[in-house]
mmCIF file of C-alpha atoms in Angstrom:
data_model
loop_
_atom_site.group_PDB
_atom_site.id
_atom_site.type_symbol
_atom_site.label_atom_id
_atom_site.label_comp_id
_atom_site.label_asym_id
_atom_site.label_seq_id
_atom_site.Cartn_x
_atom_site.Cartn_y
_atom_site.Cartn_z
ATOM 1 C CA MET A 1 -27.225 -161.601 -46.018
ATOM 2 C CA LEU A 2 -26.909 -157.968 -47.120
ATOM 3 C CA SER A 3 -23.176 -158.439 -47.581
ATOM 4 C CA LEU A 4 -23.781 -161.402 -49.889
ATOM 5 C CA ALA A 5 -26.300 -159.402 -51.935
ATOM 6 C CA ILE A 6 -23.853 -156.491 -52.316
ATOM 7 C CA THR A 7 -21.066 -158.884 -53.331
ATOM 8 C CA VAL A 8 -23.238 -160.526 -55.994
ATOM 9 C CA PHE A 9 -24.325 -157.082 -57.251
ATOM 10 C CA VAL A 10 -20.685 -155.919 -57.535
ATOM 11 C CA ILE A 11 -19.756 -159.116 -59.416
ATOM 12 C CA VAL A 12 -22.623 -158.584 -61.885
ATOM 13 C CA CYS A 13 -21.575 -154.939 -62.326
ATOM 14 C CA MET A 14 -17.934 -155.867 -62.915
ATOM 15 C CA TRP A 15 -19.025 -158.520 -65.435
ATOM 16 C CA MET A 16 -20.974 -155.900 -67.390
ATOM 17 C CA ILE A 17 -18.161 -153.331 -67.150
ATOM 18 C CA PHE A 18 -15.662 -155.909 -68.427
ATOM 19 C CA GLU A 19 -17.944 -156.600 -71.390
ATOM 20 C CA LYS A 20 -18.290 -152.867 -72.101
ATOM 21 C CA LEU A 21 -14.500 -152.655 -72.154
ATOM 22 C CA GLY A 22 -14.319 -155.539 -74.633
ATOM 23 C CA ILE A 23 -13.132 -158.130 -72.101
ATOM 24 C CA GLU A 24 -14.931 -161.428 -71.596
ATOM 25 C CA GLY A 25 -17.122 -161.079 -68.501
ATOM 26 C CA TRP A 26 -16.064 -164.336 -66.856
ATOM 27 C CA LYS A 27 -12.558 -162.937 -66.377
ATOM 28 C CA CYS A 28 -13.860 -160.734 -63.559
ATOM 29 C CA LEU A 29 -14.448 -163.863 -61.446
ATOM 30 C CA ILE A 30 -10.799 -164.953 -61.134
ATOM 31 C CA PRO A 31 -8.856 -163.221 -58.347
ATOM 32 C CA PHE A 32 -5.615 -161.450 -59.363
ATOM 33 C CA TYR A 33 -6.279 -162.291 -63.027
ATOM 34 C CA ASN A 34 -9.246 -159.902 -63.074
ATOM 35 C CA ALA A 35 -7.047 -157.079 -61.803
ATOM 36 C CA TYR A 36 -4.333 -157.973 -64.314
ATOM 37 C CA VAL A 37 -6.784 -157.919 -67.240
ATOM 38 C CA LEU A 38 -8.336 -154.639 -66.090
ATOM 39 C CA PHE A 39 -4.956 -152.948 -65.542
ATOM 40 C CA LYS A 40 -3.756 -154.221 -68.919
ATOM 41 C CA LYS A 41 -6.829 -152.797 -70.652
ATOM 42 C CA ILE A 42 -6.939 -149.335 -69.081
ATOM 43 C CA TYR A 43 -3.287 -148.734 -68.084
ATOM 44 C CA SER A 44 0.078 -149.169 -69.687
ATOM 45 C CA THR A 45 1.996 -149.081 -66.397
ATOM 46 C CA PRO A 46 3.146 -152.051 -64.330
ATOM 47 C CA ALA A 47 0.903 -150.927 -61.451
ATOM 48 C CA PHE A 48 -0.739 -154.352 -61.323
ATOM 49 C CA PHE A 49 2.507 -155.999 -60.320
ATOM 50 C CA VAL A 50 3.061 -153.451 -57.543
ATOM 51 C CA ASN A 51 -0.481 -154.158 -56.362
ATOM 52 C CA LEU A 52 0.133 -157.917 -56.479
ATOM 53 C CA VAL A 53 3.382 -157.661 -54.514
ATOM 54 C CA ALA A 54 1.745 -155.361 -51.946
ATOM 55 C CA SER A 55 -1.141 -157.811 -51.546
ATOM 56 C CA LEU A 56 1.186 -160.773 -51.097
ATOM 57 C CA VAL A 57 3.339 -158.887 -48.577
ATOM 58 C CA MET A 58 0.186 -157.877 -46.684
ATOM 59 C CA ILE A 59 -1.011 -161.497 -46.562
ATOM 60 C CA GLY A 60 2.411 -162.743 -45.445
ATOM 61 C CA SER A 61 2.800 -160.046 -42.806
ATOM 62 C CA THR A 62 -0.652 -160.690 -41.415
ATOM 63 C CA PHE A 63 0.091 -164.414 -41.227
ATOM 64 C CA THR A 64 3.402 -163.671 -39.467
ATOM 65 C CA LEU A 65 1.612 -161.442 -36.956
ATOM 66 C CA ALA A 66 -0.960 -164.140 -36.265
ATOM 67 C CA VAL A 67 1.710 -166.791 -35.721
ATOM 68 C CA THR A 68 3.741 -164.431 -33.519
ATOM 69 C CA ALA A 69 0.685 -163.626 -31.404
ATOM 70 C CA PHE A 70 -0.173 -167.320 -31.043
ATOM 71 C CA VAL A 71 3.371 -168.240 -30.036
ATOM 72 C CA SER A 72 3.423 -165.365 -27.552
ATOM 73 C CA LEU A 73 0.129 -166.415 -25.975
ATOM 74 C CA ALA A 74 1.090 -170.080 -26.038
ATOM 75 C CA GLY A 75 4.402 -169.264 -24.377
ATOM 76 C CA HIS A 76 2.721 -167.354 -21.584
ATOM 77 C CA ALA A 77 0.153 -170.096 -21.057
ATOM 78 C CA ASP A 78 2.897 -172.731 -21.313
ATOM 79 C CA ILE A 79 0.896 -174.597 -23.977
ATOM 80 C CA LEU A 80 3.960 -175.426 -26.040
ATOM 81 C CA GLY A 81 5.912 -176.541 -23.010
ATOM 82 C CA THR A 82 8.609 -173.879 -23.341
ATOM 83 C CA PHE A 83 8.594 -170.133 -23.052
ATOM 84 C CA ARG A 84 9.287 -168.354 -26.313
ATOM 85 C CA GLU A 85 10.243 -164.722 -26.040
ATOM 86 C CA VAL A 86 8.708 -162.447 -28.637
ATOM 87 C CA THR A 87 10.958 -159.519 -29.468
ATOM 88 C CA VAL A 88 9.821 -156.057 -30.470
ATOM 89 C CA GLY A 89 11.432 -156.548 -33.884
ATOM 90 C CA GLY A 90 9.544 -159.789 -34.352
ATOM 91 C CA ILE A 91 6.285 -157.895 -34.078
ATOM 92 C CA LEU A 92 7.295 -154.481 -35.405
ATOM 93 C CA ILE A 93 8.593 -155.607 -38.805
ATOM 94 C CA PRO A 94 5.381 -157.448 -39.831
ATOM 95 C CA VAL A 95 3.310 -154.488 -38.581
ATOM 96 C CA ILE A 96 5.358 -152.031 -40.657
ATOM 97 C CA LEU A 97 5.169 -154.279 -43.741
ATOM 98 C CA THR A 98 1.419 -154.647 -43.319
ATOM 99 C CA VAL A 99 0.877 -150.883 -42.998
ATOM 100 C CA ILE A 100 3.075 -150.140 -46.036
ATOM 101 C CA SER A 101 1.294 -152.829 -48.064
ATOM 102 C CA ILE A 102 -2.125 -151.453 -47.137
ATOM 103 C CA ILE A 103 -1.090 -147.930 -48.140
ATOM 104 C CA VAL A 104 0.348 -149.107 -51.482
ATOM 105 C CA HIS A 105 -2.757 -151.209 -52.152
ATOM 106 C CA LEU A 106 -5.072 -148.262 -51.403
ATOM 107 C CA VAL A 107 -3.065 -145.893 -53.634
ATOM 108 C CA ILE A 108 -3.227 -148.399 -56.520
ATOM 109 C CA GLU A 109 -6.981 -148.837 -56.008
ATOM 110 C CA VAL A 110 -7.500 -145.053 -56.052
ATOM 111 C CA MET A 111 -5.459 -144.822 -59.266
ATOM 112 C CA LEU A 112 -7.553 -147.592 -60.815
ATOM 113 C CA ASN A 113 -10.835 -145.882 -59.896
ATOM 114 C CA ILE A 114 -9.638 -142.534 -61.259
ATOM 115 C CA ARG A 115 -8.572 -144.121 -64.550
ATOM 116 C CA LEU A 116 -11.787 -146.157 -64.778
ATOM 117 C CA SER A 117 -13.846 -142.981 -64.463
ATOM 118 C CA GLN A 118 -11.673 -141.322 -67.146
ATOM 119 C CA VAL A 119 -12.134 -144.280 -69.500
ATOM 120 C CA PHE A 120 -15.905 -143.872 -69.257
ATOM 121 C CA GLY A 121 -15.676 -140.101 -69.741
ATOM 122 C CA LYS A 122 -16.598 -139.235 -66.174
ATOM 123 C CA SER A 123 -15.234 -136.447 -63.969
ATOM 124 C CA GLY A 124 -13.017 -136.509 -60.913
ATOM 125 C CA ALA A 125 -16.112 -136.282 -58.725
ATOM 126 C CA TYR A 126 -17.285 -139.566 -60.229
ATOM 127 C CA ALA A 127 -13.926 -141.101 -59.315
ATOM 128 C CA VAL A 128 -14.470 -139.980 -55.716
ATOM 129 C CA GLY A 129 -17.857 -141.703 -55.842
ATOM 130 C CA LEU A 130 -16.204 -144.873 -57.156
ATOM 131 C CA ILE A 131 -13.743 -144.773 -54.279
ATOM 132 C CA PHE A 132 -16.209 -144.215 -51.441
ATOM 133 C CA LEU A 133 -19.513 -145.638 -52.757
ATOM 134 C CA THR A 134 -18.178 -148.367 -55.027
ATOM 135 C CA PRO A 135 -21.304 -150.535 -55.495
ATOM 136 C CA ILE A 136 -23.532 -147.585 -56.414
ATOM 137 C CA PHE A 137 -21.142 -146.040 -58.924
ATOM 138 C CA LEU A 138 -20.173 -149.417 -60.426
ATOM 139 C CA GLY A 139 -23.894 -150.016 -60.916
ATOM 140 C CA ILE A 140 -24.197 -146.744 -62.802
ATOM 141 C CA LEU A 141 -21.253 -147.666 -65.043
ATOM 142 C CA ALA A 142 -22.662 -151.135 -65.644
ATOM 143 C CA PHE A 143 -26.369 -150.453 -66.189
ATOM 144 C CA ASP A 144 -26.376 -147.015 -67.850
ATOM 145 C CA SER A 145 -26.621 -147.612 -71.594
ATOM 146 C CA ASN A 146 -25.295 -144.095 -72.288
ATOM 147 C CA CYS A 147 -22.151 -144.869 -70.322
ATOM 148 C CA GLN A 148 -19.674 -146.319 -72.827
ATOM 149 C CA PRO A 149 -15.869 -146.313 -72.819
ATOM 150 C CA VAL A 150 -14.588 -143.243 -74.625
ATOM 151 C CA ASP A 151 -10.876 -143.261 -73.790
ATOM 152 C CA LEU A 152 -9.191 -146.640 -73.908
ATOM 153 C CA GLN A 153 -5.790 -145.255 -74.863
ATOM 154 C CA PRO A 154 -3.127 -145.924 -72.221
ATOM 155 C CA ALA A 155 -3.070 -143.191 -69.593
ATOM 156 C CA ASP A 156 0.560 -142.171 -70.040
ATOM 157 C CA THR A 157 0.524 -141.533 -73.800
ATOM 158 C CA PRO A 158 -0.835 -138.330 -75.367
ATOM 159 C CA ALA A 159 -4.126 -138.622 -77.247
ATOM 160 C CA ASP A 160 -3.085 -136.621 -80.317
ATOM 161 C CA GLY A 161 0.525 -135.747 -80.038
ATOM 162 C CA PRO A 162 2.913 -134.614 -82.753
ATOM 163 C CA TYR A 163 4.432 -138.104 -82.877
ATOM 164 C CA ASP A 164 1.333 -139.894 -84.193
ATOM 165 C CA SER A 165 2.014 -141.616 -87.488
#
């Protein structure tokens, strides 16, 4: 029950943050699309696509591990009628892909939280709070009327460089 309450609270916070960023709030409800819209608004890098690929590889690897484990157990219990040998490579490759995908996904999420705190004019300490205490710090971003986006320029371009026209 507490988990459901926290999930609803985070959704409401993301809705309000999206609206503060000038994005329609309902877009936070659609998986993958919400990340795409948020990355597009606060970043100019293709980090979203790396995150999407890492997520899909993680899902596929986890599914492969589950199937491999089932076949291994079924083979030992002779449920399928034949013994199927599970090789080390058959298990090791999905494990390695899953670990790499999790690491890439976490790095992208950390980058997103750092940039989100920068967009709202917050410090690096606030970004750490967003990473480790996400619901609390999202609530602050969403419900604090003094907390407005101040830096919506893409992260990799200079704010006032000599090339401005």
